mmCIF file with all atom_site columns, C-alpha atoms in Angstrom:
data_model
loop_
_atom_site.group_PDB
_atom_site.id
_atom_site.type_symbol
_atom_site.label_atom_id
_atom_site.label_alt_id
_atom_site.label_comp_id
_atom_site.label_asym_id
_atom_site.label_entity_id
_atom_site.label_seq_id
_atom_site.pdbx_PDB_ins_code
_atom_site.Cartn_x
_atom_site.Cartn_y
_atom_site.Cartn_z
_atom_site.occupancy
_atom_site.B_iso_or_equiv
_atom_site.pdbx_formal_charge
_atom_site.auth_seq_id
_atom_site.auth_comp_id
_atom_site.auth_asym_id
_atom_site.auth_atom_id
_atom_site.pdbx_PDB_model_num
ATOM 1   C CA . LEU A 1 1   ? 221.977 186.883 95.905  1.00 32.00 ? 1   LEU A CA 1
ATOM 2   C CA . HIS A 1 2   ? 220.367 187.101 99.276  1.00 32.00 ? 2   HIS A CA 1
ATOM 3   C CA . VAL A 1 3   ? 220.599 190.290 101.298 1.00 38.00 ? 3   VAL A CA 1
ATOM 4   C CA . ARG A 1 4   ? 223.267 189.081 103.710 1.00 36.00 ? 4   ARG A CA 1
ATOM 5   C CA . SER A 1 5   ? 225.759 188.066 101.039 1.00 45.00 ? 5   SER A CA 1
ATOM 6   C CA . ARG A 1 6   ? 225.238 191.305 99.104  1.00 46.00 ? 6   ARG A CA 1
ATOM 7   C CA . ARG A 1 7   ? 225.811 193.323 102.257 1.00 43.00 ? 7   ARG A CA 1
ATOM 8   C CA . GLN A 1 8   ? 228.855 191.232 103.157 1.00 41.00 ? 8   GLN A CA 1
ATOM 9   C CA . ARG A 1 9   ? 230.284 191.785 99.701  1.00 41.00 ? 9   ARG A CA 1
ATOM 10  C CA . GLN A 1 10  ? 229.716 195.539 99.972  1.00 43.00 ? 10  GLN A CA 1
ATOM 11  C CA . MET A 1 11  ? 231.404 195.644 103.354 1.00 40.00 ? 11  MET A CA 1
ATOM 12  C CA . CYS A 1 12  ? 234.182 193.218 102.503 1.00 43.00 ? 12  CYS A CA 1
ATOM 13  C CA . ILE A 1 13  ? 235.577 193.997 99.054  1.00 44.00 ? 13  ILE A CA 1
ATOM 14  C CA . ARG A 1 14  ? 233.914 196.407 96.689  1.00 51.00 ? 14  ARG A CA 1
ATOM 15  C CA . ASP A 1 15  ? 236.620 196.578 94.069  1.00 59.00 ? 15  ASP A CA 1
ATOM 16  C CA . ARG A 1 16  ? 240.337 196.260 93.493  1.00 69.00 ? 16  ARG A CA 1
ATOM 17  C CA . ALA A 1 17  ? 241.038 199.561 95.248  1.00 74.00 ? 17  ALA A CA 1
ATOM 18  C CA . HIS A 1 18  ? 239.382 198.151 98.367  1.00 79.00 ? 18  HIS A CA 1
ATOM 19  C CA . VAL A 1 19  ? 241.375 194.932 98.032  1.00 82.00 ? 19  VAL A CA 1
ATOM 20  C CA . ARG A 1 20  ? 244.557 196.969 97.847  1.00 84.00 ? 20  ARG A CA 1
ATOM 21  C CA . ALA A 1 21  ? 243.530 199.083 100.860 1.00 86.00 ? 21  ALA A CA 1
ATOM 22  C CA . LYS A 1 22  ? 242.802 195.972 102.932 1.00 88.00 ? 22  LYS A CA 1
ATOM 23  C CA . PHE A 1 23  ? 246.203 194.491 102.080 1.00 90.00 ? 23  PHE A CA 1
ATOM 24  C CA . MET A 1 24  ? 247.845 197.814 102.993 1.00 90.00 ? 24  MET A CA 1
ATOM 25  C CA . LYS A 1 25  ? 246.081 197.699 106.361 1.00 91.00 ? 25  LYS A CA 1
ATOM 26  C CA . ALA A 1 26  ? 247.352 194.147 106.899 1.00 90.00 ? 26  ALA A CA 1
ATOM 27  C CA . ARG A 1 27  ? 250.861 195.344 106.052 1.00 90.00 ? 27  ARG A CA 1
ATOM 28  C CA . VAL A 1 28  ? 250.865 198.523 108.135 1.00 91.00 ? 28  VAL A CA 1
ATOM 29  C CA . GLU A 1 29  ? 248.676 197.644 111.112 1.00 90.00 ? 29  GLU A CA 1
ATOM 30  C CA . GLY A 1 30  ? 249.189 193.882 111.077 1.00 87.00 ? 30  GLY A CA 1
ATOM 31  C CA . GLY A 1 31  ? 252.895 194.038 110.246 1.00 88.00 ? 31  GLY A CA 1
ATOM 32  C CA . ASP A 1 32  ? 252.587 191.097 107.858 1.00 86.00 ? 32  ASP A CA 1
ATOM 33  C CA . LYS A 1 33  ? 255.235 191.255 105.125 1.00 88.00 ? 33  LYS A CA 1
ATOM 34  C CA . ARG A 1 34  ? 253.629 188.406 103.186 1.00 88.00 ? 34  ARG A CA 1
ATOM 35  C CA . VAL A 1 35  ? 251.127 190.889 101.772 1.00 90.00 ? 35  VAL A CA 1
ATOM 36  C CA . ASP A 1 36  ? 253.860 192.383 99.583  1.00 93.00 ? 36  ASP A CA 1
ATOM 37  C CA . VAL A 1 37  ? 253.397 189.777 96.839  1.00 92.00 ? 37  VAL A CA 1
ATOM 38  C CA . PHE A 1 38  ? 249.677 190.572 96.772  1.00 92.00 ? 38  PHE A CA 1
ATOM 39  C CA . LEU A 1 39  ? 250.255 194.319 96.705  1.00 92.00 ? 39  LEU A CA 1
ATOM 40  C CA . ASP A 1 40  ? 252.893 193.993 93.973  1.00 93.00 ? 40  ASP A CA 1
ATOM 41  C CA . ASN A 1 41  ? 250.516 192.151 91.676  1.00 91.00 ? 41  ASN A CA 1
ATOM 42  C CA . ILE A 1 42  ? 247.466 194.293 92.446  1.00 89.00 ? 42  ILE A CA 1
ATOM 43  C CA . ASN A 1 43  ? 249.572 197.398 91.805  1.00 90.00 ? 43  ASN A CA 1
ATOM 44  C CA . ARG A 1 44  ? 250.726 195.773 88.574  1.00 93.00 ? 44  ARG A CA 1
ATOM 45  C CA . LEU A 1 45  ? 247.078 195.531 87.449  1.00 90.00 ? 45  LEU A CA 1
ATOM 46  C CA . PHE A 1 46  ? 246.575 199.213 88.287  1.00 89.00 ? 46  PHE A CA 1
ATOM 47  C CA . ARG A 1 47  ? 249.736 200.129 86.322  1.00 92.00 ? 47  ARG A CA 1
ATOM 48  C CA . PHE A 1 48  ? 248.352 198.311 83.288  1.00 93.00 ? 48  PHE A CA 1
ATOM 49  C CA . GLU A 1 49  ? 245.145 200.325 83.537  1.00 89.00 ? 49  GLU A CA 1
ATOM 50  C CA . ARG A 1 50  ? 247.004 203.632 83.908  1.00 91.00 ? 50  ARG A CA 1
ATOM 51  C CA . GLU A 1 51  ? 249.051 202.744 80.830  1.00 94.00 ? 51  GLU A CA 1
ATOM 52  C CA . TYR A 1 52  ? 245.864 202.010 78.861  1.00 92.00 ? 52  TYR A CA 1
ATOM 53  C CA . ASP A 1 53  ? 244.447 205.370 79.935  1.00 91.00 ? 53  ASP A CA 1
ATOM 54  C CA . ARG A 1 54  ? 247.648 207.192 79.025  1.00 94.00 ? 54  ARG A CA 1
ATOM 55  C CA . LYS A 1 55  ? 247.734 205.583 75.571  1.00 95.00 ? 55  LYS A CA 1
ATOM 56  C CA . MET A 1 56  ? 243.995 206.253 75.122  1.00 93.00 ? 56  MET A CA 1
ATOM 57  C CA . ILE A 1 57  ? 243.422 202.828 73.609  1.00 91.00 ? 57  ILE A CA 1
ATOM 58  C CA . THR A 1 58  ? 239.996 201.726 72.412  1.00 91.00 ? 58  THR A CA 1
ATOM 59  C CA . ASP A 1 59  ? 237.641 199.752 74.639  1.00 89.00 ? 59  ASP A CA 1
ATOM 60  C CA . GLU A 1 60  ? 238.137 196.711 72.412  1.00 90.00 ? 60  GLU A CA 1
ATOM 61  C CA . GLU A 1 61  ? 241.924 196.938 72.723  1.00 92.00 ? 61  GLU A CA 1
ATOM 62  C CA . ARG A 1 62  ? 241.637 197.400 76.499  1.00 90.00 ? 62  ARG A CA 1
ATOM 63  C CA . THR A 1 63  ? 239.535 194.227 76.721  1.00 90.00 ? 63  THR A CA 1
ATOM 64  C CA . ARG A 1 64  ? 242.062 192.328 74.591  1.00 91.00 ? 64  ARG A CA 1
ATOM 65  C CA . ARG A 1 65  ? 244.975 193.473 76.756  1.00 92.00 ? 65  ARG A CA 1
ATOM 66  C CA . ARG A 1 66  ? 243.140 192.682 79.980  1.00 89.00 ? 66  ARG A CA 1
ATOM 67  C CA . GLN A 1 67  ? 242.799 189.112 78.788  1.00 90.00 ? 67  GLN A CA 1
ATOM 68  C CA . GLY A 1 68  ? 246.433 188.957 77.659  1.00 92.00 ? 68  GLY A CA 1
ATOM 69  C CA . LEU A 1 69  ? 249.391 187.181 79.208  1.00 95.00 ? 69  LEU A CA 1
ATOM 70  C CA . PRO A 1 70  ? 250.697 189.966 81.529  1.00 94.00 ? 70  PRO A CA 1
ATOM 71  C CA . THR A 1 71  ? 247.300 190.375 83.232  1.00 92.00 ? 71  THR A CA 1
ATOM 72  C CA . MET A 1 72  ? 246.711 186.640 83.436  1.00 92.00 ? 72  MET A CA 1
ATOM 73  C CA . GLU A 1 73  ? 250.194 186.144 84.884  1.00 94.00 ? 73  GLU A CA 1
ATOM 74  C CA . ALA A 1 74  ? 249.444 188.657 87.678  1.00 92.00 ? 74  ALA A CA 1
ATOM 75  C CA . MET A 1 75  ? 246.109 186.928 88.329  1.00 90.00 ? 75  MET A CA 1
ATOM 76  C CA . ILE A 1 76  ? 247.733 183.465 88.491  1.00 93.00 ? 76  ILE A CA 1
ATOM 77  C CA . ILE A 1 77  ? 250.342 184.701 90.960  1.00 94.00 ? 77  ILE A CA 1
ATOM 78  C CA . LEU A 1 78  ? 247.626 186.347 93.091  1.00 93.00 ? 78  LEU A CA 1
ATOM 79  C CA . ARG A 1 79  ? 245.466 183.220 93.096  1.00 94.00 ? 79  ARG A CA 1
ATOM 80  C CA . ALA A 1 80  ? 248.364 180.845 93.828  1.00 95.00 ? 80  ALA A CA 1
ATOM 81  C CA . ASN A 1 81  ? 249.547 182.963 96.754  1.00 94.00 ? 81  ASN A CA 1
ATOM 82  C CA . LEU A 1 82  ? 246.013 183.335 98.053  1.00 94.00 ? 82  LEU A CA 1
ATOM 83  C CA . LEU A 1 83  ? 245.467 179.574 98.084  1.00 94.00 ? 83  LEU A CA 1
ATOM 84  C CA . GLN A 1 84  ? 248.882 178.966 99.623  1.00 93.00 ? 84  GLN A CA 1
ATOM 85  C CA . GLU A 1 85  ? 248.249 181.471 102.423 1.00 92.00 ? 85  GLU A CA 1
ATOM 86  C CA . LEU A 1 86  ? 244.798 180.036 103.110 1.00 91.00 ? 86  LEU A CA 1
ATOM 87  C CA . LYS A 1 87  ? 246.282 176.531 103.431 1.00 90.00 ? 87  LYS A CA 1
ATOM 88  C CA . SER A 1 88  ? 248.925 177.798 105.821 1.00 86.00 ? 88  SER A CA 1
ATOM 89  C CA . GLU A 1 89  ? 247.537 177.645 109.362 1.00 74.00 ? 89  GLU A CA 1
ATOM 90  C CA . GLU A 1 90  ? 250.170 179.914 110.855 1.00 69.00 ? 90  GLU A CA 1
ATOM 91  C CA . GLU A 1 91  ? 249.075 181.703 113.961 1.00 70.00 ? 91  GLU A CA 1
ATOM 92  C CA . ARG A 1 92  ? 251.392 184.609 113.160 1.00 78.00 ? 92  ARG A CA 1
ATOM 93  C CA . LYS A 1 93  ? 248.963 186.027 110.617 1.00 84.00 ? 93  LYS A CA 1
ATOM 94  C CA . SER A 1 94  ? 247.314 189.165 111.839 1.00 87.00 ? 94  SER A CA 1
ATOM 95  C CA . CYS A 1 95  ? 243.539 189.429 112.028 1.00 87.00 ? 95  CYS A CA 1
ATOM 96  C CA . TYR A 1 96  ? 243.790 191.928 109.146 1.00 89.00 ? 96  TYR A CA 1
ATOM 97  C CA . MET A 1 97  ? 245.606 189.377 106.997 1.00 90.00 ? 97  MET A CA 1
ATOM 98  C CA . TRP A 1 98  ? 243.034 186.673 107.752 1.00 90.00 ? 98  TRP A CA 1
ATOM 99  C CA . GLU A 1 99  ? 240.216 189.083 106.959 1.00 88.00 ? 99  GLU A CA 1
ATOM 100 C CA . VAL A 1 100 ? 241.543 190.150 103.563 1.00 89.00 ? 100 VAL A CA 1
ATOM 101 C CA . LEU A 1 101 ? 242.512 186.593 102.581 1.00 91.00 ? 101 LEU A CA 1
ATOM 102 C CA . ASN A 1 102 ? 239.077 185.217 103.442 1.00 89.00 ? 102 ASN A CA 1
ATOM 103 C CA . CYS A 1 103 ? 237.255 188.062 101.716 1.00 86.00 ? 103 CYS A CA 1
ATOM 104 C CA . LEU A 1 104 ? 239.390 187.844 98.587  1.00 88.00 ? 104 LEU A CA 1
ATOM 105 C CA . HIS A 1 105 ? 238.862 184.092 98.447  1.00 90.00 ? 105 HIS A CA 1
ATOM 106 C CA . LYS A 1 106 ? 235.119 184.361 98.962  1.00 88.00 ? 106 LYS A CA 1
ATOM 107 C CA . PHE A 1 107 ? 234.655 187.166 96.428  1.00 84.00 ? 107 PHE A CA 1
ATOM 108 C CA . TRP A 1 108 ? 237.450 186.345 93.970  1.00 85.00 ? 108 TRP A CA 1
ATOM 109 C CA . LYS A 1 109 ? 235.186 186.304 90.932  1.00 83.00 ? 109 LYS A CA 1
ATOM 110 C CA . GLU A 1 110 ? 233.438 189.562 91.848  1.00 78.00 ? 110 GLU A CA 1
ATOM 111 C CA . SER A 1 111 ? 236.722 191.288 92.675  1.00 76.00 ? 111 SER A CA 1
ATOM 112 C CA . PHE A 1 112 ? 238.150 190.746 89.203  1.00 78.00 ? 112 PHE A CA 1
ATOM 113 C CA . THR A 1 113 ? 235.035 190.822 87.039  1.00 74.00 ? 113 THR A CA 1
ATOM 114 C CA . TYR A 1 114 ? 236.348 193.764 85.052  1.00 71.00 ? 114 TYR A CA 1
ATOM 115 C CA . ILE A 1 115 ? 238.907 191.489 83.358  1.00 74.00 ? 115 ILE A CA 1
ATOM 116 C CA . ASN A 1 116 ? 236.395 189.018 81.923  1.00 70.00 ? 116 ASN A CA 1
ATOM 117 C CA . ILE A 1 117 ? 233.719 191.462 80.818  1.00 70.00 ? 117 ILE A CA 1
ATOM 118 C CA . LYS A 1 118 ? 233.822 192.033 77.076  1.00 71.00 ? 118 LYS A CA 1
ATOM 119 C CA . ASP A 1 119 ? 233.422 195.777 77.565  1.00 68.00 ? 119 ASP A CA 1
ATOM 120 C CA . GLY A 1 120 ? 236.644 197.726 78.089  1.00 69.00 ? 120 GLY A CA 1
ATOM 121 C CA . ARG A 1 121 ? 234.715 200.639 79.574  1.00 66.00 ? 121 ARG A CA 1
ATOM 122 C CA . TYR A 1 122 ? 234.290 198.759 82.868  1.00 65.00 ? 122 TYR A CA 1
ATOM 123 C CA . SER A 1 123 ? 236.800 200.325 85.266  1.00 66.00 ? 123 SER A CA 1
ATOM 124 C CA . ILE A 1 124 ? 239.291 198.580 87.528  1.00 67.00 ? 124 ILE A CA 1
ATOM 125 C CA . SER A 1 125 ? 237.967 200.757 90.347  1.00 60.00 ? 125 SER A CA 1
ATOM 126 C CA . ASN A 1 126 ? 234.426 201.814 91.122  1.00 55.00 ? 126 ASN A CA 1
ATOM 127 C CA . ASN A 1 127 ? 235.398 204.633 93.500  1.00 55.00 ? 127 ASN A CA 1
ATOM 128 C CA . LEU A 1 128 ? 233.878 207.316 91.268  1.00 49.00 ? 128 LEU A CA 1
ATOM 129 C CA . THR A 1 129 ? 230.557 205.472 91.133  1.00 51.00 ? 129 THR A CA 1
ATOM 130 C CA . GLU A 1 130 ? 230.573 204.953 94.882  1.00 55.00 ? 130 GLU A CA 1
ATOM 131 C CA . ARG A 1 131 ? 231.174 208.654 95.534  1.00 56.00 ? 131 ARG A CA 1
ATOM 132 C CA . VAL A 1 132 ? 228.238 209.607 93.311  1.00 58.00 ? 132 VAL A CA 1
ATOM 133 C CA . VAL A 1 133 ? 225.890 207.024 94.833  1.00 58.00 ? 133 VAL A CA 1
ATOM 134 C CA . HIS A 1 134 ? 227.017 207.899 98.364  1.00 56.00 ? 134 HIS A CA 1
ATOM 135 C CA . SER A 1 135 ? 225.597 211.417 98.117  1.00 64.00 ? 135 SER A CA 1
ATOM 136 C CA . PHE A 1 136 ? 222.176 210.041 97.148  1.00 58.00 ? 136 PHE A CA 1
ATOM 137 C CA . THR A 1 137 ? 222.129 207.367 99.820  1.00 61.00 ? 137 THR A CA 1
ATOM 138 C CA . THR A 1 138 ? 223.231 209.837 102.488 1.00 61.00 ? 138 THR A CA 1
ATOM 139 C CA . LYS A 1 139 ? 220.429 212.230 101.553 1.00 61.00 ? 139 LYS A CA 1
ATOM 140 C CA . ARG A 1 140 ? 217.909 209.384 101.572 1.00 57.00 ? 140 ARG A CA 1
ATOM 141 C CA . LYS A 1 141 ? 219.112 208.154 104.951 1.00 61.00 ? 141 LYS A CA 1
ATOM 142 C CA . ASN A 1 142 ? 219.019 211.649 106.427 1.00 60.00 ? 142 ASN A CA 1
ATOM 143 C CA . SER A 1 143 ? 215.489 212.289 105.150 1.00 63.00 ? 143 SER A CA 1
ATOM 144 C CA . LEU A 1 144 ? 214.240 209.039 106.723 1.00 63.00 ? 144 LEU A CA 1
ATOM 145 C CA . HIS A 1 145 ? 215.125 210.377 110.156 1.00 61.00 ? 145 HIS A CA 1
ATOM 146 C CA . PHE A 1 146 ? 214.081 213.999 109.628 1.00 60.00 ? 146 PHE A CA 1
ATOM 147 C CA . GLY A 1 147 ? 212.174 215.290 112.642 1.00 63.00 ? 147 GLY A CA 1
ATOM 148 C CA . SER A 1 148 ? 212.966 212.293 114.868 1.00 62.00 ? 148 SER A CA 1
ATOM 149 C CA . ASP A 1 149 ? 215.371 211.886 117.756 1.00 62.00 ? 149 ASP A CA 1
ATOM 150 C CA . GLU A 1 150 ? 217.432 209.475 115.607 1.00 59.00 ? 150 GLU A CA 1
ATOM 151 C CA . GLY A 1 151 ? 217.949 212.178 112.998 1.00 53.00 ? 151 GLY A CA 1
ATOM 152 C CA . THR A 1 152 ? 219.937 214.379 115.359 1.00 50.00 ? 152 THR A CA 1
#
């Protein structure tokens, strides 16, 4: 991938938690009730993962369940609604709704990679990883500007 698309992906949708947060923003700040079907199905995927954690199933079993009918049903509903909303040229969509729809469409495959990977250890959310990496990148960024006017 070239630098621009990687940066866009990082800014647009990093994982399912970010997808959910963007839809929440469209619902709360944009007032668009059509996001509810998206939120319902994304939350359904998160419920599946919490259930797998609670039952402490093996990675192999987690992979099998992720590729099972309930997960695929939620994915089909998400995809069908996404395509339907993108076809709809309604002007009543908020800018937040347009943003999340376009990002989800553009990065659909990356947003739901965890389902197709044959390793059940891959998490539905990468928030923990991002928090760990953030501390290193912040330190690196701060050290680049140490002793300069930009570092203040």
